[in-house]
Tab-separated table of C-alpha atoms and ligand atoms in Angstrom:
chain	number	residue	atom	x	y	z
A	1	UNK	CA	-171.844	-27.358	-51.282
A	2	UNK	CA	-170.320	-30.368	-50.351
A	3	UNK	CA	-168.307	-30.560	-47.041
A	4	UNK	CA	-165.472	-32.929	-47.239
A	5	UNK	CA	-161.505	-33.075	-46.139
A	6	UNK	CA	-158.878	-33.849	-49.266
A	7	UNK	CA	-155.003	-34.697	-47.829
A	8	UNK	CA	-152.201	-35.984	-49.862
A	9	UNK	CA	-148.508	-35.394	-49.575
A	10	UNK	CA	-147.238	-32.086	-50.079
A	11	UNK	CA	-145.078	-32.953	-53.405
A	12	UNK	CA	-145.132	-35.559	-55.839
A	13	UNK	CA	-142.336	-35.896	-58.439
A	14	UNK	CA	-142.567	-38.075	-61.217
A	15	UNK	CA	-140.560	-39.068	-63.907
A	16	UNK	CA	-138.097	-41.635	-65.383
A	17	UNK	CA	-134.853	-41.791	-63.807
A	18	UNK	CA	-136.017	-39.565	-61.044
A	19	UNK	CA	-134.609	-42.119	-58.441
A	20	UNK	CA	-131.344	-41.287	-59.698
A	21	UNK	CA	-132.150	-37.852	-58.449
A	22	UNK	CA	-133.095	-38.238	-54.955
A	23	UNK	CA	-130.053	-36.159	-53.679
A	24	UNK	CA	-132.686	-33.084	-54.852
A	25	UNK	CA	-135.265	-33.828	-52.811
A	26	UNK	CA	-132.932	-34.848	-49.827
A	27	UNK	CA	-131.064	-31.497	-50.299
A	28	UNK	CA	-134.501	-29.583	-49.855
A	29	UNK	CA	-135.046	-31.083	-46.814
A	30	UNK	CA	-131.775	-30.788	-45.473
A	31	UNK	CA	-131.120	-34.755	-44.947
A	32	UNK	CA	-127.907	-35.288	-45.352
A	33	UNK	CA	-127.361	-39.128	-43.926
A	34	UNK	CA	-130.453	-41.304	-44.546
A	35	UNK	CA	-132.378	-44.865	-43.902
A	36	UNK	CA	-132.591	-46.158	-46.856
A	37	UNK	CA	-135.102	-48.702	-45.861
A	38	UNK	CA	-135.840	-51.545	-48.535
A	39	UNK	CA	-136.365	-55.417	-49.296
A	40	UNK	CA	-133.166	-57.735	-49.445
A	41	UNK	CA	-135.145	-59.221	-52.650
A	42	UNK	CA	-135.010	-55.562	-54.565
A	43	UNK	CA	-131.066	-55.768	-53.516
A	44	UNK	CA	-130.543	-58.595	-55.019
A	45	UNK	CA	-131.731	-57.914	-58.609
A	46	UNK	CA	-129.214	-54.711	-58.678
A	47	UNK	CA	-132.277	-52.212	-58.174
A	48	UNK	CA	-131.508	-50.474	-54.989
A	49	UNK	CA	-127.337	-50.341	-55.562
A	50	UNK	CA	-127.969	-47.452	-58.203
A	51	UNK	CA	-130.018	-45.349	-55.823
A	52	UNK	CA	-127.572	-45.648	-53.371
A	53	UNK	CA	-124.281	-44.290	-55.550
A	54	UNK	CA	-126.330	-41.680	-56.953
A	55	UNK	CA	-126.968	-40.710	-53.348
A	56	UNK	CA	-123.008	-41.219	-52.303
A	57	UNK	CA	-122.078	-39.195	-55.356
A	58	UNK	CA	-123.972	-35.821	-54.239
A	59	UNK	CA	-121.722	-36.529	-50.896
A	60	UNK	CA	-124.852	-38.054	-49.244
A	61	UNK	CA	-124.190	-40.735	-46.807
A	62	UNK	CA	-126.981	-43.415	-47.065
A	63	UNK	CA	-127.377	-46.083	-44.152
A	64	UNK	CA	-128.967	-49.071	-46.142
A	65	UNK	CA	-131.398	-51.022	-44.035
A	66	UNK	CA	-132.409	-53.984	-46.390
A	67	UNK	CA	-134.104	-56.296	-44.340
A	68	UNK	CA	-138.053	-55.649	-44.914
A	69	UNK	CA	-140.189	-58.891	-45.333
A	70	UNK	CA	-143.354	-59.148	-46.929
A	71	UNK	CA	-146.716	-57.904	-44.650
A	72	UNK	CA	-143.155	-56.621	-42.564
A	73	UNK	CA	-143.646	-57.731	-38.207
A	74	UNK	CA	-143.036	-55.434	-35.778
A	75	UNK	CA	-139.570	-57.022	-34.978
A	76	UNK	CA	-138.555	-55.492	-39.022
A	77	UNK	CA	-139.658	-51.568	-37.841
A	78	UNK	CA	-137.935	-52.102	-34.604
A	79	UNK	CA	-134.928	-53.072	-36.110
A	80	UNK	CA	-134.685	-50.531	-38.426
A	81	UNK	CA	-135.271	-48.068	-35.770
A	82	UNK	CA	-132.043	-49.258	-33.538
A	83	UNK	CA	-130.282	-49.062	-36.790
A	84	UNK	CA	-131.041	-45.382	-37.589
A	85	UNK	CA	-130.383	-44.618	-34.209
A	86	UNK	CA	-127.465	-46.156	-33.970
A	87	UNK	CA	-126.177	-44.784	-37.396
A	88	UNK	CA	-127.689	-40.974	-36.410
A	89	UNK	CA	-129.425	-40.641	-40.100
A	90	UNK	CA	-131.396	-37.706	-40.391
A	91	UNK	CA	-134.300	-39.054	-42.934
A	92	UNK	CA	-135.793	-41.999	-44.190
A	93	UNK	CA	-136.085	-43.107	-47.820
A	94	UNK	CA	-137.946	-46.082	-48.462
A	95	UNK	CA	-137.240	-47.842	-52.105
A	96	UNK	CA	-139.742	-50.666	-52.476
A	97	UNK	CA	-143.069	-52.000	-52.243
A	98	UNK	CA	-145.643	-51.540	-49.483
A	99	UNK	CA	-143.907	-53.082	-47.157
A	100	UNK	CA	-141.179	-51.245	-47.346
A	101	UNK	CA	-142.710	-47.951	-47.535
A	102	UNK	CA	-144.766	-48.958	-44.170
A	103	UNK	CA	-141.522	-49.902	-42.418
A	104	UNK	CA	-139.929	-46.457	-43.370
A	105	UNK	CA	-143.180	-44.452	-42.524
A	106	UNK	CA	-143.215	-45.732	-38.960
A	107	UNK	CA	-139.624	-45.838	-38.877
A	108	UNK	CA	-139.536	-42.028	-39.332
A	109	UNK	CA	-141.513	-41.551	-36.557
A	110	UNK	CA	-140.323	-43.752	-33.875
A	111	UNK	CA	-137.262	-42.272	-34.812
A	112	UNK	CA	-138.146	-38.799	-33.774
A	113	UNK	CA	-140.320	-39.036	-31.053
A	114	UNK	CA	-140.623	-41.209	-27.682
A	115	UNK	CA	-143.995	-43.480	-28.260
A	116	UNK	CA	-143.629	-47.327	-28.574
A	117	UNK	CA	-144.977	-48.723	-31.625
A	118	UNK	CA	-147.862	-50.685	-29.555
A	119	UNK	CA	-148.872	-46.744	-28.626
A	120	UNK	CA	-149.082	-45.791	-32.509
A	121	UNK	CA	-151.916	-48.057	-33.743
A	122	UNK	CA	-155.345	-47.202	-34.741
A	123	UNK	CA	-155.705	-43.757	-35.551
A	124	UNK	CA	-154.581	-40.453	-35.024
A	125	UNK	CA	-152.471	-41.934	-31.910
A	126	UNK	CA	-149.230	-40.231	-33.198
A	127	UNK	CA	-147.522	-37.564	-30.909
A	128	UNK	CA	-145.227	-35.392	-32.481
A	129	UNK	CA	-143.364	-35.475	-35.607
A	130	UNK	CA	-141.285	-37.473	-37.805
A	131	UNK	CA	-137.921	-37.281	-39.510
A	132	UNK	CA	-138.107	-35.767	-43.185
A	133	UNK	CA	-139.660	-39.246	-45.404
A	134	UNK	CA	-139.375	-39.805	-48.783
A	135	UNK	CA	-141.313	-42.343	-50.416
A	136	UNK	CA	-140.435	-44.223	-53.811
A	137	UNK	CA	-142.435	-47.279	-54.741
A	138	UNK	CA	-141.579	-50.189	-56.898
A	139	UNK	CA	-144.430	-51.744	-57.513
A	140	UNK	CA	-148.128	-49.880	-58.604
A	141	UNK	CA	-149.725	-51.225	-55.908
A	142	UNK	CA	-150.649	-50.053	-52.600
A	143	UNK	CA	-150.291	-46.275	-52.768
A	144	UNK	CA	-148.922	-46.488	-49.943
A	145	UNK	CA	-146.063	-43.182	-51.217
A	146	UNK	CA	-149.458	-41.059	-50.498
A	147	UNK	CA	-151.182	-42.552	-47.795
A	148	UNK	CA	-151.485	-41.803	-43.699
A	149	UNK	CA	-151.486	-45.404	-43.017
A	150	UNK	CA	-149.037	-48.139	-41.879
A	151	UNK	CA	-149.680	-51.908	-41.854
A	152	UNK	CA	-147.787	-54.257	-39.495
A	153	UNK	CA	-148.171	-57.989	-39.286
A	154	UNK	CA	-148.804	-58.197	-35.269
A	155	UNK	CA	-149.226	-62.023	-34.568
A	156	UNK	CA	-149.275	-65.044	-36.666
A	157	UNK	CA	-152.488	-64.050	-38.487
A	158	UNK	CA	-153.435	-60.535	-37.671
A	159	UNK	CA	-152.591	-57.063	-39.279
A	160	UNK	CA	-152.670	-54.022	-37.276
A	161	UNK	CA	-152.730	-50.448	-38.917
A	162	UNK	CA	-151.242	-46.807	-38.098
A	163	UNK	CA	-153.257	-44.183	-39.544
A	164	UNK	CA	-151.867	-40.103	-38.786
A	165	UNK	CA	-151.709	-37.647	-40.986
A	166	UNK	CA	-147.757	-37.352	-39.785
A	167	UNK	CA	-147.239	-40.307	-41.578
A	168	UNK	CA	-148.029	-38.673	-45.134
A	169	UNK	CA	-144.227	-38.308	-46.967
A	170	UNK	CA	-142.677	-35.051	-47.460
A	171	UNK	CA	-142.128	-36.438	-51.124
A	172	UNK	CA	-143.474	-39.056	-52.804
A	173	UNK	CA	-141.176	-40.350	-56.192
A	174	UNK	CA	-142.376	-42.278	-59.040
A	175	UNK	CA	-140.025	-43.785	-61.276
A	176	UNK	CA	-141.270	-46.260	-64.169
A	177	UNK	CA	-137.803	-47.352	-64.800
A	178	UNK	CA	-138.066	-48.994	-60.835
A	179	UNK	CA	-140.700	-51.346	-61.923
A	180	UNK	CA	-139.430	-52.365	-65.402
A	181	UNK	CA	-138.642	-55.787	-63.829
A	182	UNK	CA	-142.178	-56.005	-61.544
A	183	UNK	CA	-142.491	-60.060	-62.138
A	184	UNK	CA	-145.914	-60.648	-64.086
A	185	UNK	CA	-147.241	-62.103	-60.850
A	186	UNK	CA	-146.652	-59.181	-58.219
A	187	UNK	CA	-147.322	-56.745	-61.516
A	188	UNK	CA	-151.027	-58.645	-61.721
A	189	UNK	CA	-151.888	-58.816	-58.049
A	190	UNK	CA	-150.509	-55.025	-56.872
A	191	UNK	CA	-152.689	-54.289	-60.071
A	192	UNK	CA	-155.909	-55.501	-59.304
A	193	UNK	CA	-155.186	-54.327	-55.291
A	194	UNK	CA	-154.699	-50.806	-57.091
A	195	UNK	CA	-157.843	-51.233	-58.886
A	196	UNK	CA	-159.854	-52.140	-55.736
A	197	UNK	CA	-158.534	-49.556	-53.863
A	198	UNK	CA	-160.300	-46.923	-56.675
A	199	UNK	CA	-163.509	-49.363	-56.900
A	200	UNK	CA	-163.554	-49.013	-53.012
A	201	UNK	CA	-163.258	-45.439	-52.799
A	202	UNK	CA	-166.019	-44.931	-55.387
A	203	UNK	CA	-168.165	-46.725	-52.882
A	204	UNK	CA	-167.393	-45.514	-49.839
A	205	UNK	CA	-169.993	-44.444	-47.104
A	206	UNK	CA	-168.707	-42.169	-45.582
A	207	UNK	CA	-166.176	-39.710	-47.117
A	208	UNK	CA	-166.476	-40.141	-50.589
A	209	UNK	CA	-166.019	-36.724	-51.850
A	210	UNK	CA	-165.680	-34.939	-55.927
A	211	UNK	CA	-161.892	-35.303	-55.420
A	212	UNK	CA	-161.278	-39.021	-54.524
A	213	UNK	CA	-164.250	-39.784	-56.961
A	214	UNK	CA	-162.466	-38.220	-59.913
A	215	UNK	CA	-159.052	-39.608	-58.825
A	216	UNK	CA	-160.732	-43.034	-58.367
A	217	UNK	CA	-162.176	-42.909	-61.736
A	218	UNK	CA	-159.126	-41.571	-63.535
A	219	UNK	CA	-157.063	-44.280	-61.397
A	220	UNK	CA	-159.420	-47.402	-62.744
A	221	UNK	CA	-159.431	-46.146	-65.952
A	222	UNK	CA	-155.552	-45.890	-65.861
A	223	UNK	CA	-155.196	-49.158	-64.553
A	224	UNK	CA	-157.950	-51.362	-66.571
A	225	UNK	CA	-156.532	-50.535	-69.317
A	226	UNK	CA	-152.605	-51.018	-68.428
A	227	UNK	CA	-152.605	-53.900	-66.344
A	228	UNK	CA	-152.629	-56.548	-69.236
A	229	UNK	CA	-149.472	-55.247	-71.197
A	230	UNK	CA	-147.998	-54.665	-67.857
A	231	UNK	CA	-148.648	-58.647	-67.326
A	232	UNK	CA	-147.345	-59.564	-70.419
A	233	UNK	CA	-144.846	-56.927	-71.759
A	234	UNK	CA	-143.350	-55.596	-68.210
A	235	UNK	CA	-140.704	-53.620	-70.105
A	236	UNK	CA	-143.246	-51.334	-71.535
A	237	UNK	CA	-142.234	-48.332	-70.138
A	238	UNK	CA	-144.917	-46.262	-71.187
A	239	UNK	CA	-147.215	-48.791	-69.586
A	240	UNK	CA	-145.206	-49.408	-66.579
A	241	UNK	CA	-145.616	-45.148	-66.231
A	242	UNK	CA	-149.275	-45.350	-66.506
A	243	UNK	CA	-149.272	-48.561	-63.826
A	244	UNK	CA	-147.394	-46.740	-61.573
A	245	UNK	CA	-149.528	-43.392	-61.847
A	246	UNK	CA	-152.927	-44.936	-61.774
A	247	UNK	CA	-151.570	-46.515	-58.188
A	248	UNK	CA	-150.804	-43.361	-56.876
A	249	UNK	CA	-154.101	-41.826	-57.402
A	250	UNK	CA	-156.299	-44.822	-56.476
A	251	UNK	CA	-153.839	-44.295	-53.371
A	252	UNK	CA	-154.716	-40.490	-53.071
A	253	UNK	CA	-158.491	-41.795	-53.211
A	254	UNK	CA	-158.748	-44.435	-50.899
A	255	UNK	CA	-156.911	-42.115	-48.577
A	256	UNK	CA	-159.500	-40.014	-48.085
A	257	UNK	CA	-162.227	-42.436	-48.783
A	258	UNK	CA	-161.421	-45.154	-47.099
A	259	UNK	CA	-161.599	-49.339	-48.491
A	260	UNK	CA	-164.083	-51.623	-47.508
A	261	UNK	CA	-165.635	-55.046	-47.427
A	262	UNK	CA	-162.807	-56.267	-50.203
A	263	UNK	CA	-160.293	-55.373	-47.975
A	264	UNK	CA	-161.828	-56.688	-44.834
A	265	UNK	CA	-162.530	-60.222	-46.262
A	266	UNK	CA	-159.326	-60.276	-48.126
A	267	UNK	CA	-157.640	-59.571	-44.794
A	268	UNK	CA	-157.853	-63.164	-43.084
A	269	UNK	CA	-156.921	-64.603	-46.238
A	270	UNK	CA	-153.905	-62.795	-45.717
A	271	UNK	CA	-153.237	-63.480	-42.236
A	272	UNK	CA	-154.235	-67.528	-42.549
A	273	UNK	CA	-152.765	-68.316	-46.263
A	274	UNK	CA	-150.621	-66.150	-46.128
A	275	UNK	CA	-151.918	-65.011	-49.747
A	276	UNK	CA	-150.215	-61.944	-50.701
A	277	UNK	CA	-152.456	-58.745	-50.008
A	278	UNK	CA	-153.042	-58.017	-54.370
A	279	UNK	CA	-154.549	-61.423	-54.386
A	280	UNK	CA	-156.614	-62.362	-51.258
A	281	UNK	CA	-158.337	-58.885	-52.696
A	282	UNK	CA	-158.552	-60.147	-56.181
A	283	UNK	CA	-160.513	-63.600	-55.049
A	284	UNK	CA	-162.870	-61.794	-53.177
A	285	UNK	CA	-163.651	-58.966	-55.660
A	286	UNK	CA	-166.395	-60.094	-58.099
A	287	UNK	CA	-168.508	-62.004	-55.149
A	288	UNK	CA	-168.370	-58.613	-52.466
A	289	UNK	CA	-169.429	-56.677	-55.862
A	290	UNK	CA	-171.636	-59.214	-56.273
A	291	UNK	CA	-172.853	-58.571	-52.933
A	292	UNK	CA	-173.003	-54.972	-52.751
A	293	UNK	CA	-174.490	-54.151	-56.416
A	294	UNK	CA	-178.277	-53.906	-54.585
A	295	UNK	CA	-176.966	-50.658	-52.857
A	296	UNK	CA	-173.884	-49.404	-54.780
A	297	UNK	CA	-175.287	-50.486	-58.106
A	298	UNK	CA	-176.194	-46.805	-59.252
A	299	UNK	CA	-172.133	-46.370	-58.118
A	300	UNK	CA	-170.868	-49.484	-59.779
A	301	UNK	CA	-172.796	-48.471	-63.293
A	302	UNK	CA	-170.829	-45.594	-63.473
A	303	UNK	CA	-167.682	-47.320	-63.573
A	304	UNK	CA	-168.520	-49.765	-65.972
A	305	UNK	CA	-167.856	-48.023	-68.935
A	306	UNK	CA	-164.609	-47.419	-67.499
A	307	UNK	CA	-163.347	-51.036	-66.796
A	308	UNK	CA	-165.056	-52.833	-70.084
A	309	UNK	CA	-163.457	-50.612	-72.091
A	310	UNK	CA	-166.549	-48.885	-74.156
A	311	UNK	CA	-170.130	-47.743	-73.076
A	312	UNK	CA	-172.429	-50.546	-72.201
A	313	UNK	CA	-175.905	-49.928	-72.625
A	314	UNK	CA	-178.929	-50.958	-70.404
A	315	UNK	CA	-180.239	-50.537	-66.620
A	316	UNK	CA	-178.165	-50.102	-63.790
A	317	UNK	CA	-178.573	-53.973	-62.858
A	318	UNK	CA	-176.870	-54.862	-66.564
A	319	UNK	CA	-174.205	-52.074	-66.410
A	320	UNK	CA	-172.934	-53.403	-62.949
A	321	UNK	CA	-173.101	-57.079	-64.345
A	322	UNK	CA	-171.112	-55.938	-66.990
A	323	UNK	CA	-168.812	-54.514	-64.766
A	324	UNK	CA	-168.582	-57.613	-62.951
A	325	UNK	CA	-167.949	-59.756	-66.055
A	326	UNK	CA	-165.215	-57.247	-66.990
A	327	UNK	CA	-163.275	-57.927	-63.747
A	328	UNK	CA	-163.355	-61.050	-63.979
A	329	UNK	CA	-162.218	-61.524	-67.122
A	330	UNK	CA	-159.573	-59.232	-66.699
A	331	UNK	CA	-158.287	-61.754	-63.193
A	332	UNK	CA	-158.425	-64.795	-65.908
A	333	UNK	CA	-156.448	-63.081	-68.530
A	334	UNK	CA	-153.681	-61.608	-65.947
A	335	UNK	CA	-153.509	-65.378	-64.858
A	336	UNK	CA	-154.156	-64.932	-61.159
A	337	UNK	CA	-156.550	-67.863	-60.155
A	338	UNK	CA	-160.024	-66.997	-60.015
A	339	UNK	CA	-161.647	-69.228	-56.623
A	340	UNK	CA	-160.642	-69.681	-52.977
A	341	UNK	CA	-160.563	-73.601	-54.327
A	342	UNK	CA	-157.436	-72.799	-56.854
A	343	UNK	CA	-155.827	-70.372	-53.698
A	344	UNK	CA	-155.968	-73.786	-51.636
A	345	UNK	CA	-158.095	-72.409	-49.268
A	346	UNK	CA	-159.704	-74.707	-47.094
A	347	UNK	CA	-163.366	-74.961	-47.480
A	348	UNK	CA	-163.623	-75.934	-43.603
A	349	UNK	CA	-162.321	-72.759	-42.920
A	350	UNK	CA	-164.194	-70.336	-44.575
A	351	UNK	CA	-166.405	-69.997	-40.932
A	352	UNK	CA	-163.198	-68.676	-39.335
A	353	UNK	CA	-162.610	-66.873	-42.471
A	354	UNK	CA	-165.739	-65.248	-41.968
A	355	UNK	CA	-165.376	-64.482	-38.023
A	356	UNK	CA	-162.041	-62.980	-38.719
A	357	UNK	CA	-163.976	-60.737	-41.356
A	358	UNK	CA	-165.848	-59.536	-38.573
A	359	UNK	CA	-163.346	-58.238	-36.615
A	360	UNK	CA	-162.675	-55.704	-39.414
A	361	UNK	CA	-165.068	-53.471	-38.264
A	362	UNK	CA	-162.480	-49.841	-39.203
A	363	UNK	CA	-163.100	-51.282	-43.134
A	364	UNK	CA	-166.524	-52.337	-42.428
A	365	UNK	CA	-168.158	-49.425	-41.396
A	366	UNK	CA	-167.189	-47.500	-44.854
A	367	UNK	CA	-168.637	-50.879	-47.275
A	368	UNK	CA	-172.059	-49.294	-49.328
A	369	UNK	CA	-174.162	-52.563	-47.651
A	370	UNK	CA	-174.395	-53.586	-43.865
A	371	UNK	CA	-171.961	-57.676	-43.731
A	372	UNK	CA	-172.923	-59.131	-41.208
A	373	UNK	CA	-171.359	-62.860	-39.734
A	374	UNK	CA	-173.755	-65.047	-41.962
A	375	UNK	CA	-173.253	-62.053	-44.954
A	376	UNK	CA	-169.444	-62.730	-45.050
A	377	UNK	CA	-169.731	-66.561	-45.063
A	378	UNK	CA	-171.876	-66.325	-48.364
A	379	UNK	CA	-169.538	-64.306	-49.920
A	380	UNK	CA	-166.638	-66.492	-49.084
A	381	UNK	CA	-169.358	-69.456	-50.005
A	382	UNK	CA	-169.774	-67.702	-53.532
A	383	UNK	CA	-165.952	-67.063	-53.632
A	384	UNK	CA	-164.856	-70.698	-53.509
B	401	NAD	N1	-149.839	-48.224	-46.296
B	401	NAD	C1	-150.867	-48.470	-47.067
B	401	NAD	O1	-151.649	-47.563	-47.364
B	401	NAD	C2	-151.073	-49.846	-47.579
B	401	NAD	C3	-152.132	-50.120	-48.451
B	401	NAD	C4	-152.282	-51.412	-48.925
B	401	NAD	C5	-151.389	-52.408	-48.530
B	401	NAD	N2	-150.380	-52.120	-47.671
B	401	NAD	C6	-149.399	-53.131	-47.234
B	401	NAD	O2	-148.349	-53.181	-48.198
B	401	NAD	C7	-147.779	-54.490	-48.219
B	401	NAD	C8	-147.798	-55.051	-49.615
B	401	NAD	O3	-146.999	-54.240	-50.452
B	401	NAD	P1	-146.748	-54.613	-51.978
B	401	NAD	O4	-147.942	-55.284	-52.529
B	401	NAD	O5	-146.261	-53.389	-52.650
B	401	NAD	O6	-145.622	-55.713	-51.927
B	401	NAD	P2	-144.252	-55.914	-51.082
B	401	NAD	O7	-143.640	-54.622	-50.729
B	401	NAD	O8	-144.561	-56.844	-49.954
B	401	NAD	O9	-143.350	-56.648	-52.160
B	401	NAD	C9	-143.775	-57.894	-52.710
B	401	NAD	C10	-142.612	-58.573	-53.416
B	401	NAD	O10	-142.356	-57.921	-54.641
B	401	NAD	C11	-140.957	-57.691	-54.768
B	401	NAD	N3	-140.769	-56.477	-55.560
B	401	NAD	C12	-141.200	-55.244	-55.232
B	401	NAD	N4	-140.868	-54.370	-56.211
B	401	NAD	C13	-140.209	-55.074	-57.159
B	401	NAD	C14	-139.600	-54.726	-58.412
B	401	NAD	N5	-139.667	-53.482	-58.897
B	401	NAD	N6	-139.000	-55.697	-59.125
B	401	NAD	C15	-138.984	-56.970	-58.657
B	401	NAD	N7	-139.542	-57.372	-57.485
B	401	NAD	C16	-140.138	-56.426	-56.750
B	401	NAD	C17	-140.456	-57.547	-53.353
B	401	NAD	O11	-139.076	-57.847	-53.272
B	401	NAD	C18	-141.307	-58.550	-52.622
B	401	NAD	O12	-140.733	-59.829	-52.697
B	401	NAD	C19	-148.617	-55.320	-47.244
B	401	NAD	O13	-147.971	-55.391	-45.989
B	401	NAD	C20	-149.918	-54.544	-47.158
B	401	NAD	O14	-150.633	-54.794	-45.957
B	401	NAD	C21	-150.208	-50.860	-47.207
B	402	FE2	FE1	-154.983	-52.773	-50.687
């Protein structure tokens, strides 16, 4: 039989309006006072104010710590830590996108123990516990609500990640109604990074296993098929539902079987450009596929079906082309730009592009096909 490890958090509750309820799932973990860790953007359209007098109204007494920036620095968890300990909350809520769900993850656990962030990255380097976490994303995006991982922007242009198990929420919340207002940019990219994050899994080298492949196929499917009404009719609700839902379980999958080359050459992009994570994935996609399809194209086949929309006939080689096709004409018609050229990336740079890459070797190691240096310049070269 097969051998393989499956972890995900312990509860997931889902359901419209279940934000309004999160006095439940703090009462069944006994958190009476907590961070309520979130982006000062999410405050400003009136999303987060809700939450919080639902939360005062059950006689909870939220601390609201709204000052998460996008790819968040150290400086953001570090503040939020002196406020929660300054405040003496008792849990951590995070209402917002990746970045705020990161910030809260690592929050809860600085707060409870005595490491230093700098002694948390890379993996399993987590002592001890953390204070009870609930997770509720607003964008379907990064999974992050069922994930062991934590991404921090460390220097100008580098990322560093936390991966422990401790870092898993107690509770992870979906609530359509949260994303109803997703802009039709941040709806497109966090839905194509979803939608990598299931291709990704499929592929993966190592610990691909019968769970994360069925929740990666179930999540693409999910997704492909959403992510243009999303786009274009973000007040869908049902839509919105199925968004946020095929997020969460390309997050359960890539969890356990962990992202690759798209995420390790989408990476510098990040750090350099500054391209938001959803999209320096998305102009990398089709050319890593590309790239990959002479060793994961028995993989890739399989999902075809999936993302054109109806079974394609042929070999292998035309089923992944098809695929292929598919994705990219799903990036044109959710209007994200399609070439490193449109992003206003440098073409001079693409060598450091490419030595960054490198460096990447914890997403690497899990890609279907060996990159090597000269590897990740030709897909940046076929990217442009
Ligand atoms: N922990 C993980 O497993 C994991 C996985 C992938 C990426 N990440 C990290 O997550 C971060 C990216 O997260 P993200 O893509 O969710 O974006 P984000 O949290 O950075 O938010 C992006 C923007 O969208 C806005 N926004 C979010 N929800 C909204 C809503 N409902 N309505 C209107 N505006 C809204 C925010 O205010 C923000 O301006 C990066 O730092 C990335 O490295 C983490
Ligand atoms: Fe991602």
């Amino acid at each position: 039989m097969d051998s393989f490890v499956f972890n995900t958090a312990p509860s997931i509750v889902s359901g419209c309006g279940s934000a309004l309820r999160l006095s439940e799932q703090c009462a069944a973990l006994g958190v009476k006072r907590p961070l309520l860790v979130t982006d000062p953007g999410l405050v400003a359209i009136g999303l987060i104010q809700p939450v919080s007098k639902a939360l005062a109204e059950a006689g909870l007494t939220p601390v609201l710590f709204d000052q998460v920036r996008e790819d968040p620095p150290e400086e953001t968890v570090l503040q939020a830590v002196q406020l929660g300990r300054a405040e003496e909350v008792d849990g951590v809520l995070a209402v917002g996108g990746g970045s705020s769900m990161d910030v809260a993850k690592l929050a809860a656990a600085l707060l409870a123990g005595n490491q230093s962030l700098q002694q948390l990255y890379g993996v399993d380097q987590l002592r001890g516990g953390r204070l009870p976490l609930i997770l509720v994303p607003t964008t379907a995006g990064t999974g992050s609500e069922v994930t062991p991982v934590a991404v921090i922007t460390t220097g100008e242009t580098t990322k560093a990640g936390v991966s422990s198990a401790t870092l898993l929420p107690d509770v992870a919340v979906l609530d359509a109604d949260l994303t109803l207002g997703l802009p039709p940019a941040v709806t497109a990219m966090t839905g194509v990074d979803a939608m990598v994050h299931a291709i990704e899994a499929y592929t993966s080298r190592h610990k691909k296993n019968p769970l994360s492949d069925n929740l990666a196929r179930r999540a693409l499917q999910l997704l492909a098929t959403n992510i243009r009404t999303a786009v274009h009719d973000g007040g869908n609700r049902e839509v919105r539902g199925n968004m946020l839902l095929g997020a969460m379980l390309a997050g359960q999958a890539f969890a356990n079987a962990p992202v690759a080359a798209v995420h390790a050459l989408a990476y510098p992009l990040g750090g350099h450009y500054h391209i938001p994570h959803g999209l320096s994935n998305s102009l990398v996609l089709p050319s890593v596929l590309e790239f990959n399809a002479p060793q994961a194209g028995g993989l890739y086949a399989e999902l075809a079906d999936i993302v054109v929309g109806r079974s394609v006939a042929g070999s292998n080689e035309a089923k992944t082309a098809a695929l292929i096709d598919a994705l990219r004409q799903l990036i044109d018609d959710v209007s994200l730009p399609a070439t490193l050229r449109e992003a206003k990336v440098a073409e001079s740079d693409l060598e450091m592009l490419a030595r960054d890459a490198m460096l990447q070797q914890r997403l690497l190691i899990n890609n279907p096909r060996d990159v090597s240096y000269e590897d990740a310049l030709s897909i940046y070269t076929a990217a442009y």
